Structure formats: structure tokens, C-alpha cells
mmCIF file of C-alpha atoms in Angstrom:
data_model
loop_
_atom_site.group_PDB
_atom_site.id
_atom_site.type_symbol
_atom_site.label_atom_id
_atom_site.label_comp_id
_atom_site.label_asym_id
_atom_site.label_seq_id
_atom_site.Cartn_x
_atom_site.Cartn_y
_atom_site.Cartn_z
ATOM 1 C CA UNK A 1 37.815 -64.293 63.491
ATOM 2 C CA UNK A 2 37.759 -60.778 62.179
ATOM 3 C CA UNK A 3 38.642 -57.883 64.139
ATOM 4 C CA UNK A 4 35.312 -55.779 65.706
ATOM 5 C CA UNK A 5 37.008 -52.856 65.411
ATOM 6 C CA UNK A 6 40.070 -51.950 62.513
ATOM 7 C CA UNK A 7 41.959 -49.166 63.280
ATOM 8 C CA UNK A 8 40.546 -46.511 61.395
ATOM 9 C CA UNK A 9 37.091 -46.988 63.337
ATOM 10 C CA UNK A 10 38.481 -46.616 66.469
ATOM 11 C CA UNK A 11 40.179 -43.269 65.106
ATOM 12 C CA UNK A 12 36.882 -42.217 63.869
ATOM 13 C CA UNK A 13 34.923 -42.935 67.337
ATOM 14 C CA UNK A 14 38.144 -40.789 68.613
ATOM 15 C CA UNK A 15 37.794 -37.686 66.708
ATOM 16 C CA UNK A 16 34.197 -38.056 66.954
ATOM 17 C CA UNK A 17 34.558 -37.302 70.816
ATOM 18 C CA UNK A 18 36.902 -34.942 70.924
ATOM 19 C CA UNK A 19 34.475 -33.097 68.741
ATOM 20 C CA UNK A 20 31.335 -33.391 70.841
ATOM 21 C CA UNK A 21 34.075 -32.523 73.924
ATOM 22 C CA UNK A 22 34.880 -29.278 72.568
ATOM 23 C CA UNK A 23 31.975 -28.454 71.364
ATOM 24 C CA UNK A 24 30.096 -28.802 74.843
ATOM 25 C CA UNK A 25 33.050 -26.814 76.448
ATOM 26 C CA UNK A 26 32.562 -23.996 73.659
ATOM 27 C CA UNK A 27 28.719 -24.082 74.192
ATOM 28 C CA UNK A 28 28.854 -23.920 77.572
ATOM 29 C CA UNK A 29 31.368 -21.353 78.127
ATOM 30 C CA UNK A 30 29.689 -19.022 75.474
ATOM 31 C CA UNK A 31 26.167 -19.648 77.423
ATOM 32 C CA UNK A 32 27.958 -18.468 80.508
ATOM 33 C CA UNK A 33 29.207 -15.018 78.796
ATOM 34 C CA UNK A 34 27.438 -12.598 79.148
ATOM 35 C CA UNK A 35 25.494 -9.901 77.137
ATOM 36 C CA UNK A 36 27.822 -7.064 75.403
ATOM 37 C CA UNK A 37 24.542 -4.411 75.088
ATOM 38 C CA UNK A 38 21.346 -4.661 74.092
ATOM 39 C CA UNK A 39 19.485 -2.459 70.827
ATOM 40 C CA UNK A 40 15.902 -1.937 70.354
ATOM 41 C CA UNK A 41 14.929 -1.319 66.723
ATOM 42 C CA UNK A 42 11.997 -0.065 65.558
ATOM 43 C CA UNK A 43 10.077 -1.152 62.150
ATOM 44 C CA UNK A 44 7.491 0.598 60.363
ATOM 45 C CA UNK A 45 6.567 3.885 59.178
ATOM 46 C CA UNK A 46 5.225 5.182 62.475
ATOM 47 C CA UNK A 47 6.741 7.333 64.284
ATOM 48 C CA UNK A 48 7.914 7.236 67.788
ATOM 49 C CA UNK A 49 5.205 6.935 70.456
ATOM 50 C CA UNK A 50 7.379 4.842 73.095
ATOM 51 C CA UNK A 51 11.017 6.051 73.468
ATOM 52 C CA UNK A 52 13.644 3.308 73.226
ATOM 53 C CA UNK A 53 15.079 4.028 76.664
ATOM 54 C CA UNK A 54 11.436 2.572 78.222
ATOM 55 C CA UNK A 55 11.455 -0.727 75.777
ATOM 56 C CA UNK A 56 14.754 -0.982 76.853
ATOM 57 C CA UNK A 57 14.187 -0.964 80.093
ATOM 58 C CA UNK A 58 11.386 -3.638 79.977
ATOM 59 C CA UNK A 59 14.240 -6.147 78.005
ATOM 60 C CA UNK A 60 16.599 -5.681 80.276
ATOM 61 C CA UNK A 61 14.551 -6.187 83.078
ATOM 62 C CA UNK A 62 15.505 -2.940 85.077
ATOM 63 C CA UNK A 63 18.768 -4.183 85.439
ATOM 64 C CA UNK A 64 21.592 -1.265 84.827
ATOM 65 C CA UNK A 65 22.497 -2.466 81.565
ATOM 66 C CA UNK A 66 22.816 -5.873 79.736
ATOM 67 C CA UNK A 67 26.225 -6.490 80.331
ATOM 68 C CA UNK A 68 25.559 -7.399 83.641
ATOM 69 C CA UNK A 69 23.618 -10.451 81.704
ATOM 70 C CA UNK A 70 24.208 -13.787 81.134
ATOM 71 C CA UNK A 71 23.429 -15.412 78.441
ATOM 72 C CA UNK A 72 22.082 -18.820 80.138
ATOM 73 C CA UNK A 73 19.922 -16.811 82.300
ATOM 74 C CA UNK A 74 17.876 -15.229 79.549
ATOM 75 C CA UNK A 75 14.169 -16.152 78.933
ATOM 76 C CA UNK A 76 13.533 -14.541 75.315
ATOM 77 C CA UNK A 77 9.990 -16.117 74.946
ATOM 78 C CA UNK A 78 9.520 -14.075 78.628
ATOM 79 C CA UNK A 79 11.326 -11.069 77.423
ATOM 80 C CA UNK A 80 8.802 -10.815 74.199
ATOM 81 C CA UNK A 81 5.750 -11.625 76.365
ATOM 82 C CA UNK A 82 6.592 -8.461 78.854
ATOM 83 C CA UNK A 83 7.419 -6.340 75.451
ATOM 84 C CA UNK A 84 4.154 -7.557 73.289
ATOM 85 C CA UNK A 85 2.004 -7.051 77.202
ATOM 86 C CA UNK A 86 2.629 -3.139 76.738
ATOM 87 C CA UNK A 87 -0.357 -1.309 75.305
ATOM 88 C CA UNK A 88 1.539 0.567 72.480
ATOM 89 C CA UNK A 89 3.029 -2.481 70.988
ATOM 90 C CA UNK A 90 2.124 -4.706 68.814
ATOM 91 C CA UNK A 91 4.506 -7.485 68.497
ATOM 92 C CA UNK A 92 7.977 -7.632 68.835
ATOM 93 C CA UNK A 93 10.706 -10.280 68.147
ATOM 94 C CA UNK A 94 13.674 -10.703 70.979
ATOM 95 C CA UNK A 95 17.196 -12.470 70.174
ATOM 96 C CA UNK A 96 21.076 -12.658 70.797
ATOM 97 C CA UNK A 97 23.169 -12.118 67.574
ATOM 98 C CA UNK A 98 26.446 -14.237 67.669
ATOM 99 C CA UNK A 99 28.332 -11.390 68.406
ATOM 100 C CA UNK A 100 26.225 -11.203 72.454
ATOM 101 C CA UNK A 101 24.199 -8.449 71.666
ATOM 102 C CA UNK A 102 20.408 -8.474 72.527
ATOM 103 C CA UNK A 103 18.356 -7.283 70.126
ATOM 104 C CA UNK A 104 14.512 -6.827 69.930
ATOM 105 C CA UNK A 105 12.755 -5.371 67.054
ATOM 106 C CA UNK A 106 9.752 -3.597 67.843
ATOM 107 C CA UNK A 107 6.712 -2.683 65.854
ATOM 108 C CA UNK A 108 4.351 -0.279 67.379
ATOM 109 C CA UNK A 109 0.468 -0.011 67.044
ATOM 110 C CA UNK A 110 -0.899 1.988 64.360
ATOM 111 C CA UNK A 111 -3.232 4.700 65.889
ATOM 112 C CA UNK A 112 -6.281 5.615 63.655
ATOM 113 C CA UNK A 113 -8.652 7.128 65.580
ATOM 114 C CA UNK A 114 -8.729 9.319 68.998
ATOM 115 C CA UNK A 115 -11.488 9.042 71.572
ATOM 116 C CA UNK A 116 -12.614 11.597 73.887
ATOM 117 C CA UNK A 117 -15.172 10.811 76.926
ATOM 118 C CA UNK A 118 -15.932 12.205 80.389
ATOM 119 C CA UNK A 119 -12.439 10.434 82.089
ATOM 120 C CA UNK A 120 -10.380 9.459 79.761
ATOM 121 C CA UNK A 121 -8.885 10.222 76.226
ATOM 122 C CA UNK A 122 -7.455 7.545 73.986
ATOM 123 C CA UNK A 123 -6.357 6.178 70.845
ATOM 124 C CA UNK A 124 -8.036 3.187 68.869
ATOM 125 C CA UNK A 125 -4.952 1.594 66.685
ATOM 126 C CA UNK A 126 -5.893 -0.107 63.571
ATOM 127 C CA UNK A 127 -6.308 -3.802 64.872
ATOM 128 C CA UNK A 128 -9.011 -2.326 66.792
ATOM 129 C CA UNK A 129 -7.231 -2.227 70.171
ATOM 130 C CA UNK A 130 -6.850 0.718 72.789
ATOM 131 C CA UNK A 131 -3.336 2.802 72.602
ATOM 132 C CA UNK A 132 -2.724 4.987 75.281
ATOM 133 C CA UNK A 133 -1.603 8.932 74.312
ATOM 134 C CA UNK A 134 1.779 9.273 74.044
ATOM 135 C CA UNK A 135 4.527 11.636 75.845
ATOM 136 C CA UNK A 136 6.562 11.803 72.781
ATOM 137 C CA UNK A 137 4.198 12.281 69.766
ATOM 138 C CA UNK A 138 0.390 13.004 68.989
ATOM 139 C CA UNK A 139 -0.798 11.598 65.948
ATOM 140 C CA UNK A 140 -3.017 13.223 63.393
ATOM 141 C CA UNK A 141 -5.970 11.232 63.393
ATOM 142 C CA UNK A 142 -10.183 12.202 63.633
ATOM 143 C CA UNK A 143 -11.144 13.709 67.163
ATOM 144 C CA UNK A 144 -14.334 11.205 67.902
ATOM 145 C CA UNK A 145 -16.378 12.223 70.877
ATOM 146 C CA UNK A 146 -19.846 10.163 72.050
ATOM 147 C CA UNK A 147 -20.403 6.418 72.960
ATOM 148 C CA UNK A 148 -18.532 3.779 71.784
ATOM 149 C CA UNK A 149 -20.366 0.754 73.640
ATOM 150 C CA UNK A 150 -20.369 -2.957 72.208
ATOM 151 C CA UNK A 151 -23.877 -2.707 69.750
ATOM 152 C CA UNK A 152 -21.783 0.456 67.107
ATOM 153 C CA UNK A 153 -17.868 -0.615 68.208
ATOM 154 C CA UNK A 154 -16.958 -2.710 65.502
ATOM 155 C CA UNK A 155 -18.659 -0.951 62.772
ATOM 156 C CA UNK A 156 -17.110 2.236 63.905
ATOM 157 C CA UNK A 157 -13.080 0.445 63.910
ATOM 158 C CA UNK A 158 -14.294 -0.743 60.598
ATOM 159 C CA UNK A 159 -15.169 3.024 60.025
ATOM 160 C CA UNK A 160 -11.609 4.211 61.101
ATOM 161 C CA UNK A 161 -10.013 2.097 59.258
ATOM 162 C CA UNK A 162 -11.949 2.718 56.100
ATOM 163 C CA UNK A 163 -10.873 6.582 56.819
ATOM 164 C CA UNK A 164 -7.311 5.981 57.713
ATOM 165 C CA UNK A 165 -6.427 3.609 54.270
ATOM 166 C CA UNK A 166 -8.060 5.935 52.074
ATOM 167 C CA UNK A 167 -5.253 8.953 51.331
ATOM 168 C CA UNK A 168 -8.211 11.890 50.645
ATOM 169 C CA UNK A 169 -10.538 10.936 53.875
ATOM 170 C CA UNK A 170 -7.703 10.669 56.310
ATOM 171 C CA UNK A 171 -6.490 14.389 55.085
ATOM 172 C CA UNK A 172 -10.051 15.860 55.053
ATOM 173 C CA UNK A 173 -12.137 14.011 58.057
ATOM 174 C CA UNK A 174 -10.741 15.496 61.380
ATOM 175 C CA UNK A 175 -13.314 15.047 63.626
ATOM 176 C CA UNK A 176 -16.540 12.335 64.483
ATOM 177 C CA UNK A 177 -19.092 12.962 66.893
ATOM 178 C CA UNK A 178 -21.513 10.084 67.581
ATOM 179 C CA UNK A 179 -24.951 11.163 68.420
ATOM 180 C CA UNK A 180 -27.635 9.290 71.067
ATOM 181 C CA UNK A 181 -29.365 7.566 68.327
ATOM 182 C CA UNK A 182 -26.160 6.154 66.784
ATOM 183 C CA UNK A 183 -26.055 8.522 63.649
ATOM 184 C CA UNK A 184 -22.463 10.319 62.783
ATOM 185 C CA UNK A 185 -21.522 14.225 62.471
ATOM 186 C CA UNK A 186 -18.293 14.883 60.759
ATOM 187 C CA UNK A 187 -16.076 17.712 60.342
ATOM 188 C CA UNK A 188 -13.556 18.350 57.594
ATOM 189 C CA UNK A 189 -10.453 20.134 57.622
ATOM 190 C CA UNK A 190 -10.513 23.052 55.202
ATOM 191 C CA UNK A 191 -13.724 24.156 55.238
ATOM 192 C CA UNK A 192 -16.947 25.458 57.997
ATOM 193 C CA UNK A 193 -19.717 22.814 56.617
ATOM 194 C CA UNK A 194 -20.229 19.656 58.592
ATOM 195 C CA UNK A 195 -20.996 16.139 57.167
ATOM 196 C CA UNK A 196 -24.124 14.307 58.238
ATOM 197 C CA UNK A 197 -23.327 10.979 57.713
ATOM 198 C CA UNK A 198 -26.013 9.358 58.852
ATOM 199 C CA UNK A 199 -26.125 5.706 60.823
ATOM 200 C CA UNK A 200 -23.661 3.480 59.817
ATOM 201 C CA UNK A 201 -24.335 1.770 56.591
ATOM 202 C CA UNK A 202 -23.108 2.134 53.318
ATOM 203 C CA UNK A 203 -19.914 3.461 53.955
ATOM 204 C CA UNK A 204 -18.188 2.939 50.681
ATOM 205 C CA UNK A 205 -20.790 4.242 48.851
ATOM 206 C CA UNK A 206 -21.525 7.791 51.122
ATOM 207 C CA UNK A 207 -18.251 8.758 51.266
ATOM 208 C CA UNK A 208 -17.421 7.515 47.796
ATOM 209 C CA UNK A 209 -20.336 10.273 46.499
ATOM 210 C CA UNK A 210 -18.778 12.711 48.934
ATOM 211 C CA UNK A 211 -15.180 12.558 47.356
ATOM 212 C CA UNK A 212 -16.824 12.722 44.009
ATOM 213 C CA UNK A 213 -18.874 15.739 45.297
ATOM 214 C CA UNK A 214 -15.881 17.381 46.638
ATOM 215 C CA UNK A 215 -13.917 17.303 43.577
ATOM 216 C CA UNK A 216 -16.459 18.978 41.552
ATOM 217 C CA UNK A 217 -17.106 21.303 43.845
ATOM 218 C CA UNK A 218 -13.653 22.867 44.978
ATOM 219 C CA UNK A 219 -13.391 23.645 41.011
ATOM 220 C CA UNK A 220 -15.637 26.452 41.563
ATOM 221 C CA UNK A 221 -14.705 27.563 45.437
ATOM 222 C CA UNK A 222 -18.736 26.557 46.220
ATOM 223 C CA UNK A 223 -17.788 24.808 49.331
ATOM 224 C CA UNK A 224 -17.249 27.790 50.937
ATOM 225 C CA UNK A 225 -20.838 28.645 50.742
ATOM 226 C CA UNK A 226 -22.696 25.534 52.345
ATOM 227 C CA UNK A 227 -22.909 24.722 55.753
ATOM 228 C CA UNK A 228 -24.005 21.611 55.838
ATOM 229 C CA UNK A 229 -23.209 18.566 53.179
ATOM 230 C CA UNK A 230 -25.816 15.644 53.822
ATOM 231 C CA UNK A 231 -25.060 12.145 52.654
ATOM 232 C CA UNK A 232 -27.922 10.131 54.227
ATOM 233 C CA UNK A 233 -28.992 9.412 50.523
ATOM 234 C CA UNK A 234 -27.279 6.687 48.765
ATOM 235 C CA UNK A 235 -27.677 8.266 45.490
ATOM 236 C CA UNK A 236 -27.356 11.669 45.960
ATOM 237 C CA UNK A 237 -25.436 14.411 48.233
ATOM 238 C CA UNK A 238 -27.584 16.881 49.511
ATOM 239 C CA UNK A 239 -25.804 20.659 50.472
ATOM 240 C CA UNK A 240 -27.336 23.100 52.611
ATOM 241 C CA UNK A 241 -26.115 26.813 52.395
#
């Protein structure tokens, strides 16, 4: 009857132990470390609206510092849920490097429009959410006073956004005013006229006839001389001096 077992298996099943041993020991005792420091990084091109001392605050949980952390205790799913729940966020990843630090890279909300109404002032960032003002920077984006209600809301993000990814609008446009019937009032930067937009519609096209407009017309200074630059028409710009 041959032997179950030969010597070399049983040497195998040996090792094999000791390895899953030490390797439960190591796990656990690095789970029960704790936290060296944590780091918030932030990503993008926008600048600072939340200082890193408040984010870190929120990931350590208003404990004094991380290393009073350990690393078995840590929820990072809850950690990124409390970070991504703050209204100039918007997402954020949370981790421990090998080395025990906890990290979380942040990327803020991009802010593309400013509201002003009878309580409050705000910002509208580019996924179409509200962003509170900020302590530690105010961003140059239109001034847009009026009602914002649920019927003109998402036309007028989609309006914001239009201005804020095209390089000549988001210089020139610094200011929106929405009227009672739902038409738009513009003002530009460098110069007294205003822009009657008119309701809503066409976007591309009105303000692609105003940029060609414009270019023409600061060849020979005249847009100093009109007060009023109409682009109701889909075909034509209309200038009142």
C-alpha cells in the first residue's frame, strides 16, 4: 500500500502554514498600527476655495491629528462620503499608502456662474450644482441677478457653461440679468453698451454673430460709440448708438 503522504508533501503543507501564520500575524499587527499623518491633495486647475486645514479636518474626523488613528478602525468609503457631502467638492478619493499615511485627493467644483437674489448670493459650478462663496478666493465669473426657477434653470447652466468653455465670452461677458419675461441683458467688460440677448434660443448662433461682430468692430474703435448691441436676430446684429 502506498504511502498517503511522501515526505516532501508533508514539508510542503508545512511551509504552506507557516506562511499563512506569518502572514496573519503581519496583517494583523500592521492593521493595528496606526496612521503616521494624513495629506490632502488637490487636483485640477482651480484654485483654492476650501483650505486644506478644513478637508483635513473632515478626514480625520476632528480628532487632533491622524496619528492618534488606527488603521483597523478606519472607514474610507465613510471618510469619502463625509468629503464628497461638502458643497464645494466634487469627488474625492480616500486611501492609506503602505508607508501609513492617509491620503485623500480632492477635486473641487468648478464655479461658472454667480447668483445674486434678495437673501442669498451663490455660485452655480459647472455640473450645474450650487457652490457656496468662498473665504479664501472669489472667482471671476458673470454677476447674474433675476429668477432662476425650474421652467429657464437648465437652459441657463447650459448658458454658463456655453460662456465659461468658450475663451473670448468668459473674458468679455461679466454680468446677466434675467428679466420678468425670461429674456437676457448682458454686460461686457471693456466697453458701456449692453447686449440684448433676447430669450433663450439659439445660443450658438447669437453669440457666434456677436464674436464675429466684435472683431470687426474693435478694428475701427466703433464700439465705443453704441450703447446698445442687439442680437435678437439670428441673422443679423443690430447696434444702437
Amino acid at each position: 500500500m502506498k504511502k498517503l503522504l511522501s515526505w516532501s508533501n508533508i514539508r510542503l503543507i508545512l511551509i504552506f502554514g507557516i506562511v499563512i501564520s506569518l502572514y496573519s500575524f503581519t496583517s494583523h499587527r500592521n492593521n493595528n498600527r496606526k496612521l503616521k499623518k494624513s495629506v490632502v491633495v488637490f487636483v485640477g486647475d482651480n484654485p483654492l476655495f476650501l483650505k486644506r486645514e478644513a478637508v483635513n479636518k473632515l478626514l480625520i474626523e476632528n480628532r487632533s491629528n491622524a496619528s492618534s488613528i488606527e488603521k483597523d478602525k478606519l472607514d474610507l468609503n465613510k471618510l469619502e462620503n463625509t468629503l464628497d457631502a461638502n458643497d464645494m467638492i466634487e469627488e474625492s478619493d480616500v486611501f492609506v499608502s503602505i508607508d501609513g499615511v492617509l491620503k485623500a485627493v480632492v477635486k473641487q467644483k468648478t464655479p461658472i456662474a454667480r447668483v445674486l437674489d434678495e437673501n442669498s448670493s451663490f455660485y452655480i459650478g459647472y455640473e450645474g450644482s450650487k457652490m457656496p462663496l468662498s473665504d479664501n478666493f472669489t472667482a471671476r465669473v458673470p454677476l447674474v441677478s433675476g429668477v432662476i426657477n425650474e421652467k429657464n434653470e437648465q437652459k441657463l447652466i447650459a448658458l454658463f457653461r456655453f460662456i465659461y468653455d468658450d475663451e473670448f465670452l468668459k473674458k468679455n461677458i461679466i454680468a446677466i440679468e434675467i428679466r420678468p419675461n425670461g429674456s437676457l441683458k448682458m454686460h461686457n467688460r471693456d466697453f458701456d453698451y449692453q447686449i440684448d440677448f433676447g430669450s433663450i434660443i439659439k445660443v450658438e448662433d447669437k453669440f457666434r454673430n456677436y464674436k464675429a461682430f466684435y472683431q470687426k468692430a474693435i478694428l475701427d474703435s466703433s464700439l465705443y460709440n453704441y450703447k446698445k448691441i442687439d442680437l435678437r436676430f439670428s441673422q443679423q446684429v443690430v447696434c444702437t448708438k
